[in-house]
CSV table of C-alpha atoms in Angstrom, one decimal:
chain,number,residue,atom,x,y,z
A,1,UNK,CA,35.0,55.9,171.1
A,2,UNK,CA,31.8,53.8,171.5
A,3,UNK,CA,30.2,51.8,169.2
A,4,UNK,CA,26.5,51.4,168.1
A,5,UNK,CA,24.9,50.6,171.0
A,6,UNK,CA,21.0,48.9,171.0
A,7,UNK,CA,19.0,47.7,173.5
A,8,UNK,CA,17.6,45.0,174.7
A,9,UNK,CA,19.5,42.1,172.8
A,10,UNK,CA,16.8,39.9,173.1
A,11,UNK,CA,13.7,39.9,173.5
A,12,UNK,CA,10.2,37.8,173.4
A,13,UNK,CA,6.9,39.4,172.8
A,14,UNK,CA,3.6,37.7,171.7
A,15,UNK,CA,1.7,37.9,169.0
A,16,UNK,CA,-0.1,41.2,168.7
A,17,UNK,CA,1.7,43.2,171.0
A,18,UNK,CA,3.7,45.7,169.9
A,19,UNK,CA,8.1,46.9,170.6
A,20,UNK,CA,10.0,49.4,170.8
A,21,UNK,CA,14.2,48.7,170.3
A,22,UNK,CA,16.5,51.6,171.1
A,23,UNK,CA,19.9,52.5,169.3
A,24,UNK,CA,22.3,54.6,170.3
A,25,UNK,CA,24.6,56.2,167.5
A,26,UNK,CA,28.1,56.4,167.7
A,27,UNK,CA,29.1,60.0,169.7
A,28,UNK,CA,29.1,62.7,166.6
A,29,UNK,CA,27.5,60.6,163.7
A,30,UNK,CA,23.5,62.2,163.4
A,31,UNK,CA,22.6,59.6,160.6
A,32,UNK,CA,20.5,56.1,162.1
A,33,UNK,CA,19.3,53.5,159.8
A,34,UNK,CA,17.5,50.2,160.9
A,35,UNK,CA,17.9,46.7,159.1
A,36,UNK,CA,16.2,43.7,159.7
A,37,UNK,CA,18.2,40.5,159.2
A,38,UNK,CA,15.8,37.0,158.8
A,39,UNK,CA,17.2,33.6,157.3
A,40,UNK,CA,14.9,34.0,154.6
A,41,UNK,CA,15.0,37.5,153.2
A,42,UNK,CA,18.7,38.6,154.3
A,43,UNK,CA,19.4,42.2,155.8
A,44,UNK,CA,16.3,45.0,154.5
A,45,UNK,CA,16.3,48.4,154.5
A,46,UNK,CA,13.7,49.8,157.1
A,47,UNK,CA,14.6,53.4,157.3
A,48,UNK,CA,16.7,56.0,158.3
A,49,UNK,CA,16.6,59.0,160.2
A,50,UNK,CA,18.7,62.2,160.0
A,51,UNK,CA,18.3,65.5,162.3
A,52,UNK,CA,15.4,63.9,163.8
A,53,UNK,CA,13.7,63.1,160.2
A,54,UNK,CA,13.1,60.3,158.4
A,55,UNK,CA,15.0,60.5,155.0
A,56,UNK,CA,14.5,57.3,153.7
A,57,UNK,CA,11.6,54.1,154.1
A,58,UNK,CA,12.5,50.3,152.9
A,59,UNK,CA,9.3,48.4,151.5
A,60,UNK,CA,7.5,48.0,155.2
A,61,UNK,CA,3.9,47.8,156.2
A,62,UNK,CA,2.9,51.0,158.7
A,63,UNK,CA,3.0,48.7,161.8
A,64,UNK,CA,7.2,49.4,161.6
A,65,UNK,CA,8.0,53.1,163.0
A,66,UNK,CA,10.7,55.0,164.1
A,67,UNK,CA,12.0,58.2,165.2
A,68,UNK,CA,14.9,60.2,166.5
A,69,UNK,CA,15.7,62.2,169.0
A,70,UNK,CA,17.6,65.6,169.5
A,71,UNK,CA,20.7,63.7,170.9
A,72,UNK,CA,20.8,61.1,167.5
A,73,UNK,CA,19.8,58.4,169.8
A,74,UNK,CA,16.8,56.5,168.1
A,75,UNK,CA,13.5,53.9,168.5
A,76,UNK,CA,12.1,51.9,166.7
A,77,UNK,CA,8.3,50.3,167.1
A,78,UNK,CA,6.4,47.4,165.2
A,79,UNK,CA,3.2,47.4,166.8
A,80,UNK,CA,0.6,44.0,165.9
A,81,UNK,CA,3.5,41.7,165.8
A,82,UNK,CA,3.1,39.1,163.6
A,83,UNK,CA,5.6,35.4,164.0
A,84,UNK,CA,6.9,36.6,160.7
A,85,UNK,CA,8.4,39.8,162.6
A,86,UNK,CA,11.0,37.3,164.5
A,87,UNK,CA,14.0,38.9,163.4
A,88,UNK,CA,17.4,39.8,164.2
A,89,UNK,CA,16.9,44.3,164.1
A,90,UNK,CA,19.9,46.0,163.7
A,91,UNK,CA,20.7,49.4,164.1
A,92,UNK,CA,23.8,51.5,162.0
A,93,UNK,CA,24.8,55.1,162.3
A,94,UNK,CA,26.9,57.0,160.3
A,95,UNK,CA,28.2,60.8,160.1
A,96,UNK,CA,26.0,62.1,157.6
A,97,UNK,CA,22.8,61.2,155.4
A,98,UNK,CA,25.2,60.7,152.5
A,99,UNK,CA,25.9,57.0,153.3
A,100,UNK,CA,29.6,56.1,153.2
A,101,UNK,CA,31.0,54.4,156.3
A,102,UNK,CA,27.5,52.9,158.7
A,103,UNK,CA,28.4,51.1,161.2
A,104,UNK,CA,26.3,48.2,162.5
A,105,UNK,CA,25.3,47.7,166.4
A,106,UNK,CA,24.9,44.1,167.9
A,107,UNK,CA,21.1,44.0,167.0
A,108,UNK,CA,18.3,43.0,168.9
A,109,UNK,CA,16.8,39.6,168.6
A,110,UNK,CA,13.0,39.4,168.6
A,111,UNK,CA,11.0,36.4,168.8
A,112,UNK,CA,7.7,36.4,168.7
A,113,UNK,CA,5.5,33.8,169.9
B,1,UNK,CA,12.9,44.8,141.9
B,2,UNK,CA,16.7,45.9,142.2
B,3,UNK,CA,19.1,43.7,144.4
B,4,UNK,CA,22.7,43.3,145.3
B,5,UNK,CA,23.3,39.3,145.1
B,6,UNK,CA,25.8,36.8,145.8
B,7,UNK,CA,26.9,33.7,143.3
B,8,UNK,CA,27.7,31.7,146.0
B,9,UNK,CA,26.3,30.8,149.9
B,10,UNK,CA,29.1,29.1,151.3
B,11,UNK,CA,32.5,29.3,150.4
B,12,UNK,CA,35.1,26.7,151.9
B,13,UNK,CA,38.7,26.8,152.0
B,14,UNK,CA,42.5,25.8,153.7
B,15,UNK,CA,44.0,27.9,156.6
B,16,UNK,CA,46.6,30.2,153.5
B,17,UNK,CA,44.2,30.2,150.6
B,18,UNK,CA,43.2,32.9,148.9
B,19,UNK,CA,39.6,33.4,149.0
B,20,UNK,CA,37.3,35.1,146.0
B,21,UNK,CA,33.6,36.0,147.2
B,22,UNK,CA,31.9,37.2,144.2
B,23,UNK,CA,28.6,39.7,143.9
B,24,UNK,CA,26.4,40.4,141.3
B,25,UNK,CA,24.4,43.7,141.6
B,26,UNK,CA,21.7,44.8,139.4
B,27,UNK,CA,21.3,48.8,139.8
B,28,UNK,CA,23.8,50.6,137.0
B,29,UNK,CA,23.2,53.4,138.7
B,30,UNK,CA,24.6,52.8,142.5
B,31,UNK,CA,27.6,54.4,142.8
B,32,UNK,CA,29.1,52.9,146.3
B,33,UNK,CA,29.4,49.5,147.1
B,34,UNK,CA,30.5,47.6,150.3
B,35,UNK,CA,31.9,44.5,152.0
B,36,UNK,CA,30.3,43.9,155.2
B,37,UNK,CA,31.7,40.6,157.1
B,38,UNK,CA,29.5,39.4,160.2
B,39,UNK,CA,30.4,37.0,162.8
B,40,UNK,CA,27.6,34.8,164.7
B,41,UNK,CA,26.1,36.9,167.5
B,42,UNK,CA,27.5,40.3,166.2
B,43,UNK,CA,26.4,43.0,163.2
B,44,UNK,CA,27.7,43.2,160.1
B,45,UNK,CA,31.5,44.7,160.5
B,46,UNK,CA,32.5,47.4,157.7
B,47,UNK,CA,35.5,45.3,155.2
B,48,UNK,CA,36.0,48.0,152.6
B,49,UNK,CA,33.8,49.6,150.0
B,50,UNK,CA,34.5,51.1,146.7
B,51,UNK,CA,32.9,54.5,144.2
B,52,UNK,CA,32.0,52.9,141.0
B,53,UNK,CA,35.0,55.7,139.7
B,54,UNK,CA,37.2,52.8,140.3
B,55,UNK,CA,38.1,49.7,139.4
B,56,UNK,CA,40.4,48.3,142.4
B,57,UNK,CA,40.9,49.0,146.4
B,58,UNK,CA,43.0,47.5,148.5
B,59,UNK,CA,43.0,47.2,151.8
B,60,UNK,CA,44.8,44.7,154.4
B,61,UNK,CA,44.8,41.5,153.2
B,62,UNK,CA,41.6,42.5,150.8
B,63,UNK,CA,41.4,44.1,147.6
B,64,UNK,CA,38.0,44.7,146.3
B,65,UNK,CA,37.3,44.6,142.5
B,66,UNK,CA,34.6,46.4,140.5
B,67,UNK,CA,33.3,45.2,136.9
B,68,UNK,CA,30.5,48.1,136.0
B,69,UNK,CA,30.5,46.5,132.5
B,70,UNK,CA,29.0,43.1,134.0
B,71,UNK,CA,27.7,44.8,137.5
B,72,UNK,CA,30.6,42.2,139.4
B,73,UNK,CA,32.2,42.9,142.5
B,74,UNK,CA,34.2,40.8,144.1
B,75,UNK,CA,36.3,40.6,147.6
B,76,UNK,CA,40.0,38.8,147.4
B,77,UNK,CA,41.0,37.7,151.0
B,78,UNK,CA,44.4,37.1,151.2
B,79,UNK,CA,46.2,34.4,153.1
B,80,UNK,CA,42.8,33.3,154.4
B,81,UNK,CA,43.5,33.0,158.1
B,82,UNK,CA,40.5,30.7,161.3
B,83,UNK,CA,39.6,34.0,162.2
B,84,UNK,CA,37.9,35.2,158.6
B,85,UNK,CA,35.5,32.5,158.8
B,86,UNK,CA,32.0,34.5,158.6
B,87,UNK,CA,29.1,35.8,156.6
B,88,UNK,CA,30.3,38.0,154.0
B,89,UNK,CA,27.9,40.8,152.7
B,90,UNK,CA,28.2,43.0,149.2
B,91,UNK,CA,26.1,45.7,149.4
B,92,UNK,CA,25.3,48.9,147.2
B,93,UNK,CA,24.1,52.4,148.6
B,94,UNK,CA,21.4,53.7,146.5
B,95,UNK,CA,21.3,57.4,147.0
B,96,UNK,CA,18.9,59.6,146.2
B,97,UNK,CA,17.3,63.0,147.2
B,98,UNK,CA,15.9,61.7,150.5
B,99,UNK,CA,19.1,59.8,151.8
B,100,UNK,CA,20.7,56.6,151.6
B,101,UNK,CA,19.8,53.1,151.9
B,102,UNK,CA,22.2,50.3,151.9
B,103,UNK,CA,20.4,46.9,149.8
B,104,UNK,CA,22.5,43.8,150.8
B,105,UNK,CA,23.3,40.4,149.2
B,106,UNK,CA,22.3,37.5,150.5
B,107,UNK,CA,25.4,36.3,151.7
B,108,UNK,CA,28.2,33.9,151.6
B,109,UNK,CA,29.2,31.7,154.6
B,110,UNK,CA,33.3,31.2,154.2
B,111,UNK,CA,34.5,28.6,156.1
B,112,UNK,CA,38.1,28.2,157.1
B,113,UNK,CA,39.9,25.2,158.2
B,114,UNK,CA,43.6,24.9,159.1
């Protein structure tokens, strides 16, 4: 079976522009939550979706969105990137919205200049 | 706030050790914790994780302890092998009415040499 999958790995935007990272869950888990991982403030909860609706929001300013799709898959946006977005994003799916087992994709690394 | 901690960033040790990463969490009322381990380049890879009904877990070559009394958690690696050499994450699942979040540790960086 397939793991997380998230797309693109890396990527460089300037400031004030704005992303969207994809994540693909693992075939038959319907639960997505994003992290973002920075030297400074370790992995933090951004949200997580479930059947297409976000359940759950970490402590993050409106620019940081996501959504999911009928098929699990999910997005996520930051739009007005700021330098302190630089992050590695990572993306973790699980069966259900009631935690246990998530397992993490790869991430994607954003830099912004 | 709340947060899931670590009482150590870098852990170093000889190729056969046992290794102890501890964790100190602050929530009473999380009832789930984890053990993530992540390798440079890749995401955090699920270890083993424990209810807070127990006290003790095993697994292959890790056992995971729970202290509720203190809020301690701790991961024993057995036989501490190159390959273990990594981040090593605690984290707790806060559940609640929405969903689930996962709030991590900061981290300790175990380093193996043989």
């Amino acid at each position: 079976k397939a793991g997380v999958t998230q797309t693109p790995r890396y990527l460089i935007k300037t400031r004030g522009q704005q992303v969207t990272l994809s994540c693909s869950p693992i075939s038959g888990h319907r639960s997505v939550s994003w992290y973002q991982q920075t030297p400074g403030q370790g992995l933090q909860f951004l949200f997580e979706y479930f059947s297409e609706t976000q359940r759950n929001k970490g402590n993050f300013p409106g620019r940081f969105s996501g959504r999911q799709f009928s098929n699990s898959r999910s997005e996520m946006n930051v739009s007005t990137l700021e330098l302190g977005d630089s992050a590695l994003y990572l993306c973790a799916s699980s069966v259900s919205s009631q935690g246990v087992e998530q397992y993490f994709g790869p991430g994607t690394r954003l830099t912004v200049t | 706030g709340e947060s899931v901690g670590l009482h150590l960033p870098t852990l170093s040790v000889q190729e056969g050790d046992n290794s102890i990463i501890n964790c100190a969490y602050s929530n009473s009322a999380s009832d789930y914790f984890i053990w993530y381990k992540q390798e440079s380049g890749k995401g955090p890879q699920f270890i083993i994780d424990i209810r807070s009904n127990m006290d003790k877990r095993q697994g292959q070559r890790v056992t995971v302890l729970l202290n509720k009394t203190v809020k301690h958690l701790s991961l024993q690696i057995a036989a501490t092998q190159p390959g273990d050499s990594a981040v090593y994450f605690c984290a707790e699942n806060t559940r609640n009415q929405a969903g689930t979040a996962l709030i991590f540790g900061k981290g300790t960086t175990l380093s193996v040499s043989s």
